[in-house]
Amino acid sequence: MPRPPGNRLLKAARLASGFGSQEGLAVALSAAAGELGLRGVSIGPRQVRRWESADPPWPQPHHQQILMHVLGLRMDELGFIAPWSDGEPLPDPGRSSTERRPASGGSRQRPTHLPSVAADYVAVTAAHRRMYWSVDPARLLASASEQVGLGALLLRETDGTARERIARALAESALLVGRIEFFDLRRPDAAAETFVRALQFAGEADDQLLGAAILGHAAFVPGWAGDREGATERLAAARAYARRGTAPALMRAWIDAVEAECASRCGDANAALGLISRAEAELAVDVDVGLHPVPDWMNWFTPVRLAAFKGNTELAAGHVKRARTTLTAVLDALPAADVKQRSVVLGDLAAVAVAAGDVEEACRAADAALDELSRTWYETGMDRIRDVRRSLRQWQDQPCVRALDDRLYGWATTLNAISGR
């Protein structure tokens, strides 16, 4: 007989927070007890296993404090139901609607919706996916966040196939919110919390590939902060989900590219170059081509974008000439509408020019990147330009650098930067 699914809300929160095992979470919880002044409190793997079981006990108050401190979610968001509660926790990925515990005050009549509601919800999610590349990120964030809130409510009010479709679209919407928070607006703490919720919703749909995508994105948060171990834990989980979901080669290559960028930002350029080579080999010998199609929602990665990862990695490794060749080819191949990625590549080309001592070329590339950012704001692209400007300090009296400053610190750019747009 299959094992009961258990409290997948807690498990998803554990994985998305970088704890690959129950033992790892137990160690973190015990350490947090001391930080919170709860002396003598120790939590072992056995206790975590009980909490991740199909019928988790309501934790003691001090355990609740520790769990919420470490995982950053409320108890209902971690799959627990208070004994005195007359409600339900967030939809539990491990139970169907008929398996959930009834409220203590008796059964409630749950609203139901026509099957068309699921189709409509999916259509809005797909529209947001397309709009990401051109709509102002702060405005799209507001709309996508509302979509997540609506989807979470609809999960409580639908069953069967419609519920599964909503859960899958809801996970995608939450992933989009996390992407905007992290890449477009540079709000890593908010993104980390959003990725936890996204993984919980993917579990509701039992969608392994969405789970892999969310965990891969979650790895960027510690990776960009220099936490190699935290990134590695999340990527190991991403690969496990990808294997279970029989991921296409493009997704496997993307996970390698994510790890490469995290390794590069953590100072291990050689490992990063090796991971990029592995990703290229993955695509070159894609024996499964056509058998495992790329999901519609995976619209953030292509072979050209892999080359963009490669160029940035070569730059970080000090291979300036190779980086210039790679990034120039990427810029030529990117569609004109791919504004966000173009701003990043132009920023990297500006950094290449600085490394080669060509100040005027660096300023030209940075100015072109600002042109792209004026069309659609992208904080990750702006970060590249700020890095370039810092590297130009010794030439700050040259006319081209002063002209870049006039552009960089103009009204529009400054207001966009401080408002997160």
PDB file of C-alpha atoms in Angstrom, residues 86-376:
ATOM      1  CA  ASP A  86     -13.455  25.865  13.750  1.00  0.00           C
ATOM      2  CA  GLY A  87     -11.596  26.243  10.492  1.00  0.00           C
ATOM      3  CA  GLU A  88      -9.160  24.419   8.257  1.00  0.00           C
ATOM      4  CA  PRO A  89      -5.492  24.984   7.560  1.00  0.00           C
ATOM      5  CA  LEU A  90      -4.282  25.965   4.155  1.00  0.00           C
ATOM      6  CA  PRO A  91      -5.189  23.241   1.624  1.00  0.00           C
ATOM      7  CA  ASP A  92      -3.091  20.212   2.539  1.00  0.00           C
ATOM      8  CA  PRO A  93      -1.400  18.672  -0.519  1.00  0.00           C
ATOM      9  CA  GLY A  94      -1.606  15.251   1.126  1.00  0.00           C
ATOM     10  CA  ARG A  95      -5.361  15.056   1.530  1.00  0.00           C
ATOM     11  CA  SER A  96      -8.355  15.266  -0.708  1.00  0.00           C
ATOM     12  CA  SER A  97     -11.216  17.514   0.355  1.00  0.00           C
ATOM     13  CA  THR A  98     -13.105  14.522   1.753  1.00  0.00           C
ATOM     14  CA  GLU A  99     -10.148  13.457   3.923  1.00  0.00           C
ATOM     15  CA  ARG A 100      -9.728  16.761   5.755  1.00  0.00           C
ATOM     16  CA  ARG A 101     -10.758  16.905   9.367  1.00  0.00           C
ATOM     17  CA  PRO A 102     -14.199  18.419   9.926  1.00  0.00           C
ATOM     18  CA  ALA A 103     -14.414  21.622  11.899  1.00  0.00           C
ATOM     19  CA  SER A 104     -15.040  21.190  15.611  1.00  0.00           C
ATOM     20  CA  GLY A 105     -18.365  22.965  15.275  1.00  0.00           C
ATOM     21  CA  GLY A 106     -19.661  20.427  12.774  1.00  0.00           C
ATOM     22  CA  SER A 107     -19.487  20.089   9.010  1.00  0.00           C
ATOM     23  CA  ARG A 108     -19.709  23.189   6.873  1.00  0.00           C
ATOM     24  CA  GLN A 109     -21.174  23.575   3.423  1.00  0.00           C
ATOM     25  CA  ARG A 110     -18.319  24.519   1.136  1.00  0.00           C
ATOM     26  CA  PRO A 111     -19.026  26.739  -1.851  1.00  0.00           C
ATOM     27  CA  THR A 112     -18.725  25.095  -5.222  1.00  0.00           C
ATOM     28  CA  HIS A 113     -17.874  26.565  -8.594  1.00  0.00           C
ATOM     29  CA  LEU A 114     -18.547  25.736 -12.209  1.00  0.00           C
ATOM     30  CA  PRO A 115     -15.706  23.936 -14.020  1.00  0.00           C
ATOM     31  CA  SER A 116     -15.251  27.055 -16.140  1.00  0.00           C
ATOM     32  CA  VAL A 117     -13.832  28.864 -13.080  1.00  0.00           C
ATOM     33  CA  ALA A 118     -10.725  26.680 -13.238  1.00  0.00           C
ATOM     34  CA  ALA A 119     -10.286  27.401 -16.946  1.00  0.00           C
ATOM     35  CA  ASP A 120     -10.686  31.123 -16.347  1.00  0.00           C
ATOM     36  CA  TYR A 121      -8.196  31.091 -13.492  1.00  0.00           C
ATOM     37  CA  VAL A 122      -5.660  29.228 -15.629  1.00  0.00           C
ATOM     38  CA  ALA A 123      -6.171  31.753 -18.460  1.00  0.00           C
ATOM     39  CA  VAL A 124      -5.377  34.699 -16.176  1.00  0.00           C
ATOM     40  CA  THR A 125      -2.233  32.959 -14.946  1.00  0.00           C
ATOM     41  CA  ALA A 126      -1.102  32.397 -18.538  1.00  0.00           C
ATOM     42  CA  ALA A 127      -1.749  36.067 -19.331  1.00  0.00           C
ATOM     43  CA  HIS A 128       0.415  37.149 -16.394  1.00  0.00           C
ATOM     44  CA  ARG A 129       3.145  34.817 -17.646  1.00  0.00           C
ATOM     45  CA  ARG A 130       3.226  36.624 -20.989  1.00  0.00           C
ATOM     46  CA  MET A 131       2.945  40.094 -19.480  1.00  0.00           C
ATOM     47  CA  TYR A 132       6.001  39.569 -17.286  1.00  0.00           C
ATOM     48  CA  TRP A 133       8.331  40.548 -20.112  1.00  0.00           C
ATOM     49  CA  SER A 134       6.822  43.951 -20.801  1.00  0.00           C
ATOM     50  CA  VAL A 135       4.547  45.160 -17.986  1.00  0.00           C
ATOM     51  CA  ASP A 136       5.910  47.354 -15.204  1.00  0.00           C
ATOM     52  CA  PRO A 137       6.954  44.851 -12.492  1.00  0.00           C
ATOM     53  CA  ALA A 138       5.442  46.727  -9.548  1.00  0.00           C
ATOM     54  CA  ARG A 139       2.071  46.835 -11.292  1.00  0.00           C
ATOM     55  CA  LEU A 140       2.229  43.226 -12.383  1.00  0.00           C
ATOM     56  CA  LEU A 141       3.221  42.220  -8.854  1.00  0.00           C
ATOM     57  CA  ALA A 142       0.022  43.733  -7.495  1.00  0.00           C
ATOM     58  CA  SER A 143      -2.116  41.847 -10.011  1.00  0.00           C
ATOM     59  CA  ALA A 144      -0.263  38.535  -9.644  1.00  0.00           C
ATOM     60  CA  SER A 145      -0.448  38.766  -5.845  1.00  0.00           C
ATOM     61  CA  GLU A 146      -4.218  39.199  -6.078  1.00  0.00           C
ATOM     62  CA  GLN A 147      -4.282  36.159  -8.343  1.00  0.00           C
ATOM     63  CA  VAL A 148      -2.468  34.136  -5.683  1.00  0.00           C
ATOM     64  CA  GLY A 149      -4.915  35.252  -3.003  1.00  0.00           C
ATOM     65  CA  LEU A 150      -7.900  34.354  -5.171  1.00  0.00           C
ATOM     66  CA  GLY A 151      -6.433  30.976  -6.049  1.00  0.00           C
ATOM     67  CA  ALA A 152      -5.821  30.090  -2.403  1.00  0.00           C
ATOM     68  CA  LEU A 153      -9.503  30.776  -1.687  1.00  0.00           C
ATOM     69  CA  LEU A 154     -10.676  28.816  -4.722  1.00  0.00           C
ATOM     70  CA  LEU A 155      -8.696  25.782  -3.554  1.00  0.00           C
ATOM     71  CA  ARG A 156     -10.983  25.598  -0.527  1.00  0.00           C
ATOM     72  CA  GLU A 157     -14.040  25.728  -2.741  1.00  0.00           C
ATOM     73  CA  THR A 158     -13.312  23.263  -5.533  1.00  0.00           C
ATOM     74  CA  ASP A 159     -12.725  19.543  -5.860  1.00  0.00           C
ATOM     75  CA  GLY A 160     -11.453  17.004  -8.322  1.00  0.00           C
ATOM     76  CA  THR A 161      -9.846  17.961 -11.610  1.00  0.00           C
ATOM     77  CA  ALA A 162     -10.825  21.616 -11.301  1.00  0.00           C
ATOM     78  CA  ARG A 163      -9.042  21.847  -7.961  1.00  0.00           C
ATOM     79  CA  GLU A 164      -5.888  20.283  -9.404  1.00  0.00           C
ATOM     80  CA  ARG A 165      -5.883  22.736 -12.325  1.00  0.00           C
ATOM     81  CA  ILE A 166      -6.302  25.680  -9.982  1.00  0.00           C
ATOM     82  CA  ALA A 167      -3.525  24.393  -7.715  1.00  0.00           C
ATOM     83  CA  ARG A 168      -1.117  24.108 -10.635  1.00  0.00           C
ATOM     84  CA  ALA A 169      -1.927  27.597 -11.893  1.00  0.00           C
ATOM     85  CA  LEU A 170      -1.749  28.934  -8.342  1.00  0.00           C
ATOM     86  CA  ALA A 171       1.751  27.509  -7.891  1.00  0.00           C
ATOM     87  CA  GLU A 172       2.801  29.133 -11.158  1.00  0.00           C
ATOM     88  CA  SER A 173       1.321  32.466 -10.071  1.00  0.00           C
ATOM     89  CA  ALA A 174       3.163  32.307  -6.753  1.00  0.00           C
ATOM     90  CA  LEU A 175       6.385  31.473  -8.601  1.00  0.00           C
ATOM     91  CA  LEU A 176       5.859  34.529 -10.800  1.00  0.00           C
ATOM     92  CA  VAL A 177       5.352  36.708  -7.722  1.00  0.00           C
ATOM     93  CA  GLY A 178       8.590  35.373  -6.269  1.00  0.00           C
ATOM     94  CA  ARG A 179      10.444  36.013  -9.519  1.00  0.00           C
ATOM     95  CA  ILE A 180       9.254  39.624  -9.607  1.00  0.00           C
ATOM     96  CA  GLU A 181      10.157  40.151  -5.966  1.00  0.00           C
ATOM     97  CA  PHE A 182      13.637  38.722  -6.409  1.00  0.00           C
ATOM     98  CA  PHE A 183      14.810  39.647  -9.906  1.00  0.00           C
ATOM     99  CA  ASP A 184      12.753  42.721 -10.751  1.00  0.00           C
ATOM    100  CA  LEU A 185      12.460  44.474  -7.401  1.00  0.00           C
ATOM    101  CA  ARG A 186      15.321  42.907  -5.384  1.00  0.00           C
ATOM    102  CA  ARG A 187      13.287  41.929  -2.335  1.00  0.00           C
ATOM    103  CA  PRO A 188      15.000  38.634  -1.451  1.00  0.00           C
ATOM    104  CA  ASP A 189      13.362  38.133   1.952  1.00  0.00           C
ATOM    105  CA  ALA A 190       9.880  38.501   0.498  1.00  0.00           C
ATOM    106  CA  ALA A 191      10.802  36.224  -2.407  1.00  0.00           C
ATOM    107  CA  ALA A 192      12.072  33.513  -0.048  1.00  0.00           C
ATOM    108  CA  GLU A 193       8.716  33.436   1.750  1.00  0.00           C
ATOM    109  CA  THR A 194       6.818  33.426  -1.541  1.00  0.00           C
ATOM    110  CA  PHE A 195       8.819  30.484  -2.870  1.00  0.00           C
ATOM    111  CA  VAL A 196       7.870  28.482   0.237  1.00  0.00           C
ATOM    112  CA  ARG A 197       4.175  29.078  -0.447  1.00  0.00           C
ATOM    113  CA  ALA A 198       4.646  28.334  -4.151  1.00  0.00           C
ATOM    114  CA  LEU A 199       6.161  24.956  -3.318  1.00  0.00           C
ATOM    115  CA  GLN A 200       3.242  24.162  -1.043  1.00  0.00           C
ATOM    116  CA  PHE A 201       0.808  24.923  -3.860  1.00  0.00           C
ATOM    117  CA  ALA A 202       2.832  22.796  -6.296  1.00  0.00           C
ATOM    118  CA  GLY A 203       2.511  19.971  -3.805  1.00  0.00           C
ATOM    119  CA  GLU A 204      -1.236  20.487  -3.831  1.00  0.00           C
ATOM    120  CA  ALA A 205      -1.166  19.823  -7.567  1.00  0.00           C
ATOM    121  CA  ASP A 206       1.450  17.066  -7.137  1.00  0.00           C
ATOM    122  CA  ASP A 207       3.409  18.714  -9.966  1.00  0.00           C
ATOM    123  CA  GLN A 208       7.013  17.578  -9.687  1.00  0.00           C
ATOM    124  CA  LEU A 209       8.342  19.838 -12.433  1.00  0.00           C
ATOM    125  CA  LEU A 210       6.812  22.945 -10.909  1.00  0.00           C
ATOM    126  CA  GLY A 211       8.354  21.850  -7.623  1.00  0.00           C
ATOM    127  CA  ALA A 212      11.760  21.601  -9.302  1.00  0.00           C
ATOM    128  CA  ALA A 213      11.351  25.039 -10.876  1.00  0.00           C
ATOM    129  CA  ILE A 214      10.364  26.645  -7.577  1.00  0.00           C
ATOM    130  CA  LEU A 215      13.229  25.044  -5.659  1.00  0.00           C
ATOM    131  CA  GLY A 216      15.663  26.141  -8.377  1.00  0.00           C
ATOM    132  CA  HIS A 217      14.467  29.721  -8.017  1.00  0.00           C
ATOM    133  CA  ALA A 218      14.601  29.458  -4.232  1.00  0.00           C
ATOM    134  CA  ALA A 219      18.311  28.595  -4.556  1.00  0.00           C
ATOM    135  CA  PHE A 220      19.032  32.035  -6.000  1.00  0.00           C
ATOM    136  CA  VAL A 221      18.210  33.679  -2.655  1.00  0.00           C
ATOM    137  CA  PRO A 222      21.039  32.117  -0.619  1.00  0.00           C
ATOM    138  CA  GLY A 223      23.273  31.795  -3.695  1.00  0.00           C
ATOM    139  CA  TRP A 224      23.292  35.526  -4.383  1.00  0.00           C
ATOM    140  CA  ALA A 225      23.908  36.163  -0.682  1.00  0.00           C
ATOM    141  CA  GLY A 226      27.047  34.016  -0.746  1.00  0.00           C
ATOM    142  CA  ASP A 227      25.491  31.044   1.075  1.00  0.00           C
ATOM    143  CA  ARG A 228      26.752  28.161  -1.069  1.00  0.00           C
ATOM    144  CA  GLU A 229      25.461  25.456   1.266  1.00  0.00           C
ATOM    145  CA  GLY A 230      21.962  26.900   1.351  1.00  0.00           C
ATOM    146  CA  ALA A 231      21.846  27.074  -2.433  1.00  0.00           C
ATOM    147  CA  THR A 232      23.203  23.536  -2.804  1.00  0.00           C
ATOM    148  CA  GLU A 233      20.535  22.084  -0.492  1.00  0.00           C
ATOM    149  CA  ARG A 234      17.737  23.626  -2.533  1.00  0.00           C
ATOM    150  CA  LEU A 235      19.281  22.554  -5.836  1.00  0.00           C
ATOM    151  CA  ALA A 236      19.691  18.974  -4.634  1.00  0.00           C
ATOM    152  CA  ALA A 237      15.962  18.973  -3.867  1.00  0.00           C
ATOM    153  CA  ALA A 238      15.254  20.567  -7.271  1.00  0.00           C
ATOM    154  CA  ARG A 239      17.119  17.760  -9.027  1.00  0.00           C
ATOM    155  CA  ALA A 240      15.199  15.131  -7.054  1.00  0.00           C
ATOM    156  CA  TYR A 241      11.898  16.675  -8.109  1.00  0.00           C
ATOM    157  CA  ALA A 242      13.135  16.953 -11.699  1.00  0.00           C
ATOM    158  CA  ARG A 243      14.051  13.261 -11.776  1.00  0.00           C
ATOM    159  CA  ARG A 244      10.663  12.222 -10.430  1.00  0.00           C
ATOM    160  CA  GLY A 245       8.942  14.432 -12.974  1.00  0.00           C
ATOM    161  CA  THR A 246      11.090  13.153 -15.872  1.00  0.00           C
ATOM    162  CA  ALA A 247      12.260  16.682 -16.593  1.00  0.00           C
ATOM    163  CA  PRO A 248      13.174  17.678 -20.151  1.00  0.00           C
ATOM    164  CA  ALA A 249      16.813  18.388 -20.933  1.00  0.00           C
ATOM    165  CA  LEU A 250      16.173  22.131 -20.963  1.00  0.00           C
ATOM    166  CA  MET A 251      15.080  22.067 -17.315  1.00  0.00           C
ATOM    167  CA  ARG A 252      18.026  19.915 -16.283  1.00  0.00           C
ATOM    168  CA  ALA A 253      20.344  22.357 -18.054  1.00  0.00           C
ATOM    169  CA  TRP A 254      18.659  25.296 -16.325  1.00  0.00           C
ATOM    170  CA  ILE A 255      19.241  23.762 -12.888  1.00  0.00           C
ATOM    171  CA  ASP A 256      22.926  23.360 -13.786  1.00  0.00           C
ATOM    172  CA  ALA A 257      23.006  26.997 -14.927  1.00  0.00           C
ATOM    173  CA  VAL A 258      21.419  28.148 -11.661  1.00  0.00           C
ATOM    174  CA  GLU A 259      24.021  26.249  -9.681  1.00  0.00           C
ATOM    175  CA  ALA A 260      26.739  27.729 -11.881  1.00  0.00           C
ATOM    176  CA  GLU A 261      25.614  31.264 -11.122  1.00  0.00           C
ATOM    177  CA  CYS A 262      25.371  30.523  -7.399  1.00  0.00           C
ATOM    178  CA  ALA A 263      28.849  28.972  -7.431  1.00  0.00           C
ATOM    179  CA  SER A 264      30.220  31.963  -9.324  1.00  0.00           C
ATOM    180  CA  ARG A 265      28.742  34.414  -6.838  1.00  0.00           C
ATOM    181  CA  CYS A 266      30.207  32.346  -4.019  1.00  0.00           C
ATOM    182  CA  GLY A 267      33.688  32.668  -5.554  1.00  0.00           C
ATOM    183  CA  ASP A 268      34.050  29.232  -7.188  1.00  0.00           C
ATOM    184  CA  ALA A 269      34.459  30.154 -10.844  1.00  0.00           C
ATOM    185  CA  ASN A 270      36.001  26.822 -11.845  1.00  0.00           C
ATOM    186  CA  ALA A 271      33.038  24.860 -10.530  1.00  0.00           C
ATOM    187  CA  ALA A 272      30.718  27.300 -12.278  1.00  0.00           C
ATOM    188  CA  LEU A 273      32.435  26.769 -15.643  1.00  0.00           C
ATOM    189  CA  GLY A 274      32.188  22.998 -15.195  1.00  0.00           C
ATOM    190  CA  LEU A 275      28.452  23.249 -14.520  1.00  0.00           C
ATOM    191  CA  ILE A 276      27.935  25.390 -17.610  1.00  0.00           C
ATOM    192  CA  SER A 277      29.774  22.784 -19.690  1.00  0.00           C
ATOM    193  CA  ARG A 278      27.538  20.082 -18.245  1.00  0.00           C
ATOM    194  CA  ALA A 279      24.435  22.110 -19.104  1.00  0.00           C
ATOM    195  CA  GLU A 280      25.661  22.557 -22.686  1.00  0.00           C
ATOM    196  CA  ALA A 281      26.309  18.815 -22.952  1.00  0.00           C
ATOM    197  CA  GLU A 282      22.828  18.132 -21.600  1.00  0.00           C
ATOM    198  CA  LEU A 283      21.287  20.081 -24.469  1.00  0.00           C
ATOM    199  CA  ALA A 284      23.696  18.756 -27.087  1.00  0.00           C
ATOM    200  CA  VAL A 285      22.805  15.107 -26.438  1.00  0.00           C
ATOM    201  CA  ASP A 286      19.113  15.496 -25.678  1.00  0.00           C
ATOM    202  CA  VAL A 287      18.064  11.921 -26.452  1.00  0.00           C
ATOM    203  CA  ASP A 288      14.616  12.609 -25.016  1.00  0.00           C
ATOM    204  CA  VAL A 289      13.837  15.442 -27.416  1.00  0.00           C
ATOM    205  CA  GLY A 290      10.126  15.417 -28.205  1.00  0.00           C
ATOM    206  CA  LEU A 291       9.357  12.806 -25.532  1.00  0.00           C
ATOM    207  CA  HIS A 292       9.309  15.191 -22.574  1.00  0.00           C
ATOM    208  CA  PRO A 293       8.063  18.580 -23.734  1.00  0.00           C
ATOM    209  CA  VAL A 294       9.059  21.763 -21.961  1.00  0.00           C
ATOM    210  CA  PRO A 295       6.148  23.083 -19.836  1.00  0.00           C
ATOM    211  CA  ASP A 296       4.466  26.210 -21.163  1.00  0.00           C
ATOM    212  CA  TRP A 297       5.286  28.079 -17.971  1.00  0.00           C
ATOM    213  CA  MET A 298       9.047  27.584 -18.365  1.00  0.00           C
ATOM    214  CA  ASN A 299       9.495  30.643 -20.558  1.00  0.00           C
ATOM    215  CA  TRP A 300      12.532  32.080 -18.761  1.00  0.00           C
ATOM    216  CA  PHE A 301      15.226  29.787 -20.219  1.00  0.00           C
ATOM    217  CA  THR A 302      16.469  28.964 -23.713  1.00  0.00           C
ATOM    218  CA  PRO A 303      19.831  27.904 -25.197  1.00  0.00           C
ATOM    219  CA  VAL A 304      20.542  31.601 -25.784  1.00  0.00           C
ATOM    220  CA  ARG A 305      19.937  32.354 -22.124  1.00  0.00           C
ATOM    221  CA  LEU A 306      22.270  29.501 -21.210  1.00  0.00           C
ATOM    222  CA  ALA A 307      24.897  31.294 -23.278  1.00  0.00           C
ATOM    223  CA  ALA A 308      24.155  34.445 -21.257  1.00  0.00           C
ATOM    224  CA  PHE A 309      24.832  32.497 -18.071  1.00  0.00           C
ATOM    225  CA  LYS A 310      28.041  31.258 -19.693  1.00  0.00           C
ATOM    226  CA  GLY A 311      29.245  34.727 -20.632  1.00  0.00           C
ATOM    227  CA  ASN A 312      28.678  36.032 -17.117  1.00  0.00           C
ATOM    228  CA  THR A 313      30.504  33.004 -15.684  1.00  0.00           C
ATOM    229  CA  GLU A 314      33.450  33.526 -18.033  1.00  0.00           C
ATOM    230  CA  LEU A 315      33.618  37.150 -16.970  1.00  0.00           C
ATOM    231  CA  ALA A 316      33.632  36.198 -13.292  1.00  0.00           C
ATOM    232  CA  ALA A 317      36.404  33.676 -14.006  1.00  0.00           C
ATOM    233  CA  GLY A 318      38.546  36.378 -15.630  1.00  0.00           C
ATOM    234  CA  HIS A 319      38.245  35.025 -19.184  1.00  0.00           C
ATOM    235  CA  VAL A 320      37.581  38.470 -20.631  1.00  0.00           C
ATOM    236  CA  LYS A 321      38.055  37.728 -24.344  1.00  0.00           C
ATOM    237  CA  ARG A 322      35.915  34.607 -24.198  1.00  0.00           C
ATOM    238  CA  ALA A 323      33.236  36.483 -22.276  1.00  0.00           C
ATOM    239  CA  ARG A 324      33.182  39.253 -24.879  1.00  0.00           C
ATOM    240  CA  THR A 325      32.738  36.739 -27.701  1.00  0.00           C
ATOM    241  CA  THR A 326      30.011  34.824 -25.874  1.00  0.00           C
ATOM    242  CA  LEU A 327      28.051  37.873 -24.755  1.00  0.00           C
ATOM    243  CA  THR A 328      28.261  39.624 -28.129  1.00  0.00           C
ATOM    244  CA  ALA A 329      26.773  36.528 -29.770  1.00  0.00           C
ATOM    245  CA  VAL A 330      24.038  36.443 -27.120  1.00  0.00           C
ATOM    246  CA  LEU A 331      23.149  40.087 -27.704  1.00  0.00           C
ATOM    247  CA  ASP A 332      22.883  39.454 -31.448  1.00  0.00           C
ATOM    248  CA  ALA A 333      20.650  36.436 -30.894  1.00  0.00           C
ATOM    249  CA  LEU A 334      18.299  37.908 -28.278  1.00  0.00           C
ATOM    250  CA  PRO A 335      14.951  39.125 -29.613  1.00  0.00           C
ATOM    251  CA  ALA A 336      14.493  42.896 -29.449  1.00  0.00           C
ATOM    252  CA  ALA A 337      11.479  42.340 -27.201  1.00  0.00           C
ATOM    253  CA  ASP A 338      13.617  40.542 -24.610  1.00  0.00           C
ATOM    254  CA  VAL A 339      14.281  43.838 -22.858  1.00  0.00           C
ATOM    255  CA  LYS A 340      15.130  42.541 -19.400  1.00  0.00           C
ATOM    256  CA  GLN A 341      17.736  40.043 -20.557  1.00  0.00           C
ATOM    257  CA  ARG A 342      19.230  42.571 -22.961  1.00  0.00           C
ATOM    258  CA  SER A 343      19.814  45.005 -20.083  1.00  0.00           C
ATOM    259  CA  VAL A 344      21.695  42.286 -18.183  1.00  0.00           C
ATOM    260  CA  VAL A 345      23.823  41.252 -21.162  1.00  0.00           C
ATOM    261  CA  LEU A 346      24.672  44.865 -21.980  1.00  0.00           C
ATOM    262  CA  GLY A 347      25.672  45.354 -18.351  1.00  0.00           C
ATOM    263  CA  ASP A 348      27.960  42.343 -18.570  1.00  0.00           C
ATOM    264  CA  LEU A 349      29.460  43.645 -21.814  1.00  0.00           C
ATOM    265  CA  ALA A 350      30.106  46.959 -20.075  1.00  0.00           C
ATOM    266  CA  ALA A 351      31.928  45.049 -17.332  1.00  0.00           C
ATOM    267  CA  VAL A 352      33.945  43.217 -19.988  1.00  0.00           C
ATOM    268  CA  ALA A 353      34.960  46.565 -21.470  1.00  0.00           C
ATOM    269  CA  VAL A 354      36.064  47.839 -18.051  1.00  0.00           C
ATOM    270  CA  ALA A 355      38.170  44.704 -17.538  1.00  0.00           C
ATOM    271  CA  ALA A 356      39.785  45.345 -20.936  1.00  0.00           C
ATOM    272  CA  GLY A 357      40.452  48.991 -20.038  1.00  0.00           C
ATOM    273  CA  ASP A 358      38.097  50.380 -22.685  1.00  0.00           C
ATOM    274  CA  VAL A 359      36.262  53.039 -20.692  1.00  0.00           C
ATOM    275  CA  GLU A 360      34.367  54.595 -23.595  1.00  0.00           C
ATOM    276  CA  GLU A 361      33.024  51.221 -24.738  1.00  0.00           C
ATOM    277  CA  ALA A 362      31.999  50.444 -21.164  1.00  0.00           C
ATOM    278  CA  CYS A 363      30.018  53.669 -21.000  1.00  0.00           C
ATOM    279  CA  ARG A 364      28.386  53.019 -24.381  1.00  0.00           C
ATOM    280  CA  ALA A 365      27.246  49.562 -23.293  1.00  0.00           C
ATOM    281  CA  ALA A 366      26.006  50.869 -19.942  1.00  0.00           C
ATOM    282  CA  ASP A 367      24.106  53.659 -21.696  1.00  0.00           C
ATOM    283  CA  ALA A 368      22.482  51.109 -24.015  1.00  0.00           C
ATOM    284  CA  ALA A 369      21.484  49.051 -20.958  1.00  0.00           C
ATOM    285  CA  LEU A 370      19.824  52.132 -19.474  1.00  0.00           C
ATOM    286  CA  ASP A 371      17.883  52.500 -22.726  1.00  0.00           C
ATOM    287  CA  GLU A 372      16.475  49.014 -22.190  1.00  0.00           C
ATOM    288  CA  LEU A 373      15.686  49.726 -18.537  1.00  0.00           C
ATOM    289  CA  SER A 374      13.772  52.839 -19.555  1.00  0.00           C
ATOM    290  CA  ARG A 375      11.436  50.551 -21.504  1.00  0.00           C
ATOM    291  CA  THR A 376      10.883  47.959 -18.738  1.00  0.00           C
TER     292      THR A 376
END
